[in-house]
Short mmCIF file of C-alpha atoms in Angstrom, two decimals:
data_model
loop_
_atom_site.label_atom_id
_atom_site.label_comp_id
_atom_site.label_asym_id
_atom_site.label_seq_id
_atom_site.Cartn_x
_atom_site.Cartn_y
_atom_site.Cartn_z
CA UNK K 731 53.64 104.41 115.44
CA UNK K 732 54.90 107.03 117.69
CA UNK K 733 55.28 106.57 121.56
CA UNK K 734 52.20 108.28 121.84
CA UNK K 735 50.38 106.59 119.40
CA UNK K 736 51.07 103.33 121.23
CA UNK K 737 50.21 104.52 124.29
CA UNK K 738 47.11 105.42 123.02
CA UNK K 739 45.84 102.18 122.24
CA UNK K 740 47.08 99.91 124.16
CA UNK K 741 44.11 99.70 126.00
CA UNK K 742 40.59 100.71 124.90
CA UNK K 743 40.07 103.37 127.14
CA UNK K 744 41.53 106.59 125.07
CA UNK K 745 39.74 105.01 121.71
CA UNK K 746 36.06 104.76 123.99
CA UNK K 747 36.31 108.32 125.48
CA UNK K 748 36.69 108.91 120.88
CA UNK K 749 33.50 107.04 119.89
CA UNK K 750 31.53 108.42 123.07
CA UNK K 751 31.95 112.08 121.76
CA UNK K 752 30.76 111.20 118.04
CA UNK K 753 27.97 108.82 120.21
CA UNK K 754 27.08 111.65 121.82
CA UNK K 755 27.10 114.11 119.06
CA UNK K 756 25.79 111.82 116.19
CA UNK K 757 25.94 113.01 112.53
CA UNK K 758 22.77 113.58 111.09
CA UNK K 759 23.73 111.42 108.08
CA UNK K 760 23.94 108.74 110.57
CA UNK K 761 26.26 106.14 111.65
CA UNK K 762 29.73 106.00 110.25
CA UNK K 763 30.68 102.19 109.59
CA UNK K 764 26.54 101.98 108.80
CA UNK K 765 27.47 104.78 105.79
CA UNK K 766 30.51 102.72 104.70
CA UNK K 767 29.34 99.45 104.82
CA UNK K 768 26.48 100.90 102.48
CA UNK K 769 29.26 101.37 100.00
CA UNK K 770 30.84 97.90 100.20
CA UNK K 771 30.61 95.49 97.23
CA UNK K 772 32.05 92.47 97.90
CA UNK K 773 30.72 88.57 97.63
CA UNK K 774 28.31 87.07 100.43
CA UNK K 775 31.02 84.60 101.16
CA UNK K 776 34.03 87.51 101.23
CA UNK K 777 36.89 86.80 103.02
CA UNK K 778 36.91 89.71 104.94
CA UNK K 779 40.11 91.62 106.86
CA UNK K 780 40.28 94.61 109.35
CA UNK K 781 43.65 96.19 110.44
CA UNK K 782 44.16 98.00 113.65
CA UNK K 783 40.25 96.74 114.13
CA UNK K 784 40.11 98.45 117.76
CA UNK K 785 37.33 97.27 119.69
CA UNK K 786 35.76 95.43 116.55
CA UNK K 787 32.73 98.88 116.59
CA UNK K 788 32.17 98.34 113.43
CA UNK K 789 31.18 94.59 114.11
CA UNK K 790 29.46 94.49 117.12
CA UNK K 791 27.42 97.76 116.71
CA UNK K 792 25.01 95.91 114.65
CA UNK K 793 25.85 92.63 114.27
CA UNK K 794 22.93 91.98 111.93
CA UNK K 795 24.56 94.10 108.88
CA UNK K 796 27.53 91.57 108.97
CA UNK K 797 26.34 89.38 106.16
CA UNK K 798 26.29 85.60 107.76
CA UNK K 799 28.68 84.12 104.97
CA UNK K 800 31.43 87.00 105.38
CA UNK K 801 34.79 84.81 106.93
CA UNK K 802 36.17 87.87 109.00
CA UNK K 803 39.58 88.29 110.31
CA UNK K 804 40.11 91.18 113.03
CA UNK K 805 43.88 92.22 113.71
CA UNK K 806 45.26 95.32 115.79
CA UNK K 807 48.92 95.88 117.05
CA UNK K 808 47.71 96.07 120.45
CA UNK K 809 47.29 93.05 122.66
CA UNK K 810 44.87 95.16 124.40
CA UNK K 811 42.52 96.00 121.88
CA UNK K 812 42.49 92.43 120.73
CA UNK K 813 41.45 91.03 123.94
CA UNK K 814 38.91 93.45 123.93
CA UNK K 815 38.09 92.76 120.32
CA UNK K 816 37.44 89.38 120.75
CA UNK K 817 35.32 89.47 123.94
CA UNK K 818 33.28 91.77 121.97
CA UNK K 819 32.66 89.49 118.64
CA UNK K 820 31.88 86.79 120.98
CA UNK K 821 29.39 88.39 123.39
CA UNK K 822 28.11 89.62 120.03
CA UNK K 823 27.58 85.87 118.50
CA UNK K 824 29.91 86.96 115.39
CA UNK K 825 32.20 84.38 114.34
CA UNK K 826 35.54 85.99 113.66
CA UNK K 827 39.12 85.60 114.12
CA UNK K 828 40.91 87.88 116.12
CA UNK K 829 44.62 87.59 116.25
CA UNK K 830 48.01 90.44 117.32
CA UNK K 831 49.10 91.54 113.72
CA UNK K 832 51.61 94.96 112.58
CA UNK K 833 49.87 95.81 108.87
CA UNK K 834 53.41 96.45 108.29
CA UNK K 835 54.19 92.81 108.14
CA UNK K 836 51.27 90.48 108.04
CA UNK K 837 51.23 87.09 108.61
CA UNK K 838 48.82 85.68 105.95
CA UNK K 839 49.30 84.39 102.69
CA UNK K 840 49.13 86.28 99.10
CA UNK K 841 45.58 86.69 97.89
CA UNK K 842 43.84 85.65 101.19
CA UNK K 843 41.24 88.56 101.12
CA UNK K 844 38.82 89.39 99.01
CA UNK K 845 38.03 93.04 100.72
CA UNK K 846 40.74 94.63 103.76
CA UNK K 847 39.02 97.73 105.58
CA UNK K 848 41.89 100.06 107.66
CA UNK K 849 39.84 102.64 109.36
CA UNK K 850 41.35 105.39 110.73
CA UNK K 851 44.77 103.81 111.43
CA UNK K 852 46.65 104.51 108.46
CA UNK K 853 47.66 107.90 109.65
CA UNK K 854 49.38 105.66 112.70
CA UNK K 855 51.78 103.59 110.76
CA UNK K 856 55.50 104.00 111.00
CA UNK K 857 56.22 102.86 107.08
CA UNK K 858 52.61 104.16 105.42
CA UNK K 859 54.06 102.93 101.70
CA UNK K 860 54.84 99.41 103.33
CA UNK K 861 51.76 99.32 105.41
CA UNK K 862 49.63 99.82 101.73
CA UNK K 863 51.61 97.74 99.91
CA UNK K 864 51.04 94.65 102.70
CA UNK K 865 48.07 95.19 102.25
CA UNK K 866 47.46 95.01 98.44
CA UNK K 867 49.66 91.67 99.04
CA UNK K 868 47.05 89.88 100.85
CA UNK K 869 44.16 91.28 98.81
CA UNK K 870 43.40 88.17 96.06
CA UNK K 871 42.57 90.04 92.15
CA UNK K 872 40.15 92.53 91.87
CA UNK K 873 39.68 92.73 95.70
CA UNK K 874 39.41 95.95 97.77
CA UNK K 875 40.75 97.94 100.13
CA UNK K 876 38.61 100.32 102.25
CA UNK K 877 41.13 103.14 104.16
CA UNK K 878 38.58 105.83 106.34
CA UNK K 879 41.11 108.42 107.74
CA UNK K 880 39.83 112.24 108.51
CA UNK K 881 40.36 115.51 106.54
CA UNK K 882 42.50 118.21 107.27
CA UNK K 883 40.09 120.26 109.03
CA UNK K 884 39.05 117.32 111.53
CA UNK K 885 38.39 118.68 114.84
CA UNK K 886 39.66 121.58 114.76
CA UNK K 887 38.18 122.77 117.54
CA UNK K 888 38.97 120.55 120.19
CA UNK K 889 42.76 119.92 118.65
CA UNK K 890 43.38 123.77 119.41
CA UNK K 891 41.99 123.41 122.87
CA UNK K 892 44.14 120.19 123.58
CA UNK K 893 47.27 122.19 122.15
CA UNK K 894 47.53 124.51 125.33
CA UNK K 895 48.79 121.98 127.78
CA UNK K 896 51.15 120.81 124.69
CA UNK K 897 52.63 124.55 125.19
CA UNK K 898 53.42 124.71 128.57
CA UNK K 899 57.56 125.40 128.95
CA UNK K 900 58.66 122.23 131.09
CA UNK K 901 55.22 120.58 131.66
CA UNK K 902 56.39 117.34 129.47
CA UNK K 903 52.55 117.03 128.37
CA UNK K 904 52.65 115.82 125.20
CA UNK K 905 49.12 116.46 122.83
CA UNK K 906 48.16 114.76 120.23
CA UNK K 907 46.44 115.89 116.71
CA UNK K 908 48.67 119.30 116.62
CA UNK K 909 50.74 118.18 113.69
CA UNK K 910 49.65 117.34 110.12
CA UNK K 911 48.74 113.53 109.77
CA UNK K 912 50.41 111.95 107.30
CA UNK K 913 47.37 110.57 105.97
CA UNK K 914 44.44 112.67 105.55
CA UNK K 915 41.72 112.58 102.47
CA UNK K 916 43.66 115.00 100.68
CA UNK K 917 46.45 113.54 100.93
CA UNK K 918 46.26 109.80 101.27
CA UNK K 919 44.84 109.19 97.58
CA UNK K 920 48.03 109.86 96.49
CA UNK K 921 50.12 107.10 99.19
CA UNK K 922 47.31 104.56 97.69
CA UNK K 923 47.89 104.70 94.15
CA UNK K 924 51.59 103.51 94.65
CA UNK K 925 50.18 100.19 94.85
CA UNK K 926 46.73 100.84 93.60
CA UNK K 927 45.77 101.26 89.86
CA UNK K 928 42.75 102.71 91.00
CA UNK K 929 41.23 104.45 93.98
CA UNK K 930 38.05 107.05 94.77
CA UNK K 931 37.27 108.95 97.73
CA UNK K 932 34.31 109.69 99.64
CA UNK K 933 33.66 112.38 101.97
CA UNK K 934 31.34 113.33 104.66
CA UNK K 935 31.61 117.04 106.49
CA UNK K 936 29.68 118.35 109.36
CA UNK K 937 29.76 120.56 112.50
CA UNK K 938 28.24 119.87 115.96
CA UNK K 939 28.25 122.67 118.49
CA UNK K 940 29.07 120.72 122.28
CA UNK K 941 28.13 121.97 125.12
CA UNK K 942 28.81 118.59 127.53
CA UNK K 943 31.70 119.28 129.41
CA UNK K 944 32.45 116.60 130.54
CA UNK K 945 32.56 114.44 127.11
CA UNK K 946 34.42 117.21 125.83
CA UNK K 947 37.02 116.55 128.24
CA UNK K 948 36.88 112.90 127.73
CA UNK K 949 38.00 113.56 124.17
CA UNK K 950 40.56 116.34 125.06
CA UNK K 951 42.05 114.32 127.80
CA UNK K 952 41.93 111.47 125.22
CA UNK K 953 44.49 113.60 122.97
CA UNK K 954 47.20 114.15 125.94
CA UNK K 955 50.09 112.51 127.10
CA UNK K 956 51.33 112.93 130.86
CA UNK K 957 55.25 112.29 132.45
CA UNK K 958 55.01 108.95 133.87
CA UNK K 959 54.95 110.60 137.42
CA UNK K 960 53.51 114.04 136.40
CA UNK K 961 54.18 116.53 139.76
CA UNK K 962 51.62 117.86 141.80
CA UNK K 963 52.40 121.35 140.13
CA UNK K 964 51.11 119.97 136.67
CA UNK K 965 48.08 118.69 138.01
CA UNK K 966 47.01 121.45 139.37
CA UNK K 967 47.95 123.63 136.38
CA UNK K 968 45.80 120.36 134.67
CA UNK K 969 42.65 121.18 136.77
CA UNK K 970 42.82 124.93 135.97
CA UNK K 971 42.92 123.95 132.43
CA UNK K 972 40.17 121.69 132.80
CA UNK K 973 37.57 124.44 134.78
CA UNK K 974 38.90 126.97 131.78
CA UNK K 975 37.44 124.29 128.99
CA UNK K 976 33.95 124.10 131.35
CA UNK K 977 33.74 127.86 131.75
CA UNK K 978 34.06 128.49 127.74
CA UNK K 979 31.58 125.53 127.34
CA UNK K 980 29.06 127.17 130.01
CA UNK K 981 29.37 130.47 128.17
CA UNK K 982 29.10 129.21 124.72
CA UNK K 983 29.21 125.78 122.68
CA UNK K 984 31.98 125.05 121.21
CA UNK K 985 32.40 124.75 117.56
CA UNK K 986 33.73 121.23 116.20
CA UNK K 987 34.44 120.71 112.73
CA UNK K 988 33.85 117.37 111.37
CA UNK K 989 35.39 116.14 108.29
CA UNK K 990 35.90 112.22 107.98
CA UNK K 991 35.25 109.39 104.60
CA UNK K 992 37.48 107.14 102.80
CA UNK K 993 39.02 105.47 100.28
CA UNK K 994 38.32 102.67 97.86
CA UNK K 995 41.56 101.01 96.56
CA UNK K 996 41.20 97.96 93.46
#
């Protein structure tokens, strides 16, 4: 991960103000883990892992869509996110474990899993090729591994608002989402079968027009990374940015791009 990456989920905040945008702007082919779990095959008593699991979302949502004999295992690198992970599963009545892990090196056993899900974290990894190939470790034969990550196009709309503070000569603001990811559905296919024999892709595009300010600014502030002690001078050049991004909203909706799926790696 980069430094900003880290900071970004080390606590749930950042990864909330995320999921309330797409809460508030919901696809109209529905939920997003309800769409991928629809695709999952595995036994009723899988063995089940999730890397970089977050808040556990996909979990707790709906807890009755967890089939009662799966024997889950929740990770994330964040101590953060696994504190909140597990209060989460447990005020949920899901029986999980929920332990600090890097997918880089994990600390099970060969063959553990029967099906590993790695949603929208693989673009976050510092060693993507040893990240996969952990993960094929653990996986026992003819298990597999679901990867969501975003297309190129993802957001484009808010990315380019969040890249003006990134611009500013001096400023030290820091925004995230202006460069490429390094895993994307047109290009992660191609890191997976390196350890995969065999891996599909599905795909899911839409576009919202949002006209909430202030959950539009959730999600931009979501994307930006301050100086420790950023000067009086930047926050003020912050809050102009900010009434800027209302005025455009209050004139017109703004046009976001959504382009998100994943993979399925035997």
């Amino acid at each position: 991960m980069t430094s900003a990456d880290t900071a970004a989920y080390r606590t749930p905040d950042r990864l909330r103000a995320r999921i309330g945008f797409h809460e508030r702007y919901p696809s109209g082919a529905g939920d997003f883990h309800d769409w991928l779990l629809a695709h999952v095959d595995a036994p009723p008593d899988a063995a089940v892992l999730e890397v970089g699991a977050g808040t556990a979302r996909m979990w707790t949502r709906d807890p009755g869509r967890v089939p009662p004999g799966w024997r889950l295992t929740l990770t994330d690198l964040s101590a953060g996110m696994v504190e909140a992970a597990a209060e989460a599963v447990a005020d949920a009545g899901i029986s999980a474990r929920v332990l600090q892990a890097d997918v880089t090196a994990l600390p099970f056993e060969p063959a553990s899993f029967d099906l590993a899900f790695a949603n929208h974290m693989l673009y976050h990894v510092s060693d993507l090729d040893r990240a996969v190939a952990e993960l094929r470790r653990v996986l026992a034969p003819g298990g597999a591994l679901i990867a969501a990550t975003n297309g190129e196009a993802h957001l484009a709309g808010l990315r380019e608002l969040a890249a003006e503070p990134g611009r500013w000569e001096g400023a030290g603001v820091v925004a995230e989402g202006v460069a490429p990811l390094p895993f994307t559905l047109e290009s992660g296919g191609e890191a997976l079968a390196r350890s995969f024999s065999h891996v599909s892709v599905h795909r899911r595009d839409d576009v919202v027009f949002a006209d909430d300010a202030e959950v539009v600014l959730a999600y931009l502030r979501s994307m930006l990374y301050l100086p420790p002690e950023p000067s009086d001078e930047l926050l003020a050049e912050l809050a102009g940015w900010e009434e800027r991004v209302r005025l455009r909203l209050a004139a017109r909706p703004l046009e976001v791009r959504r382009s998100s799926g994943f993979f399925v790696a035997r």
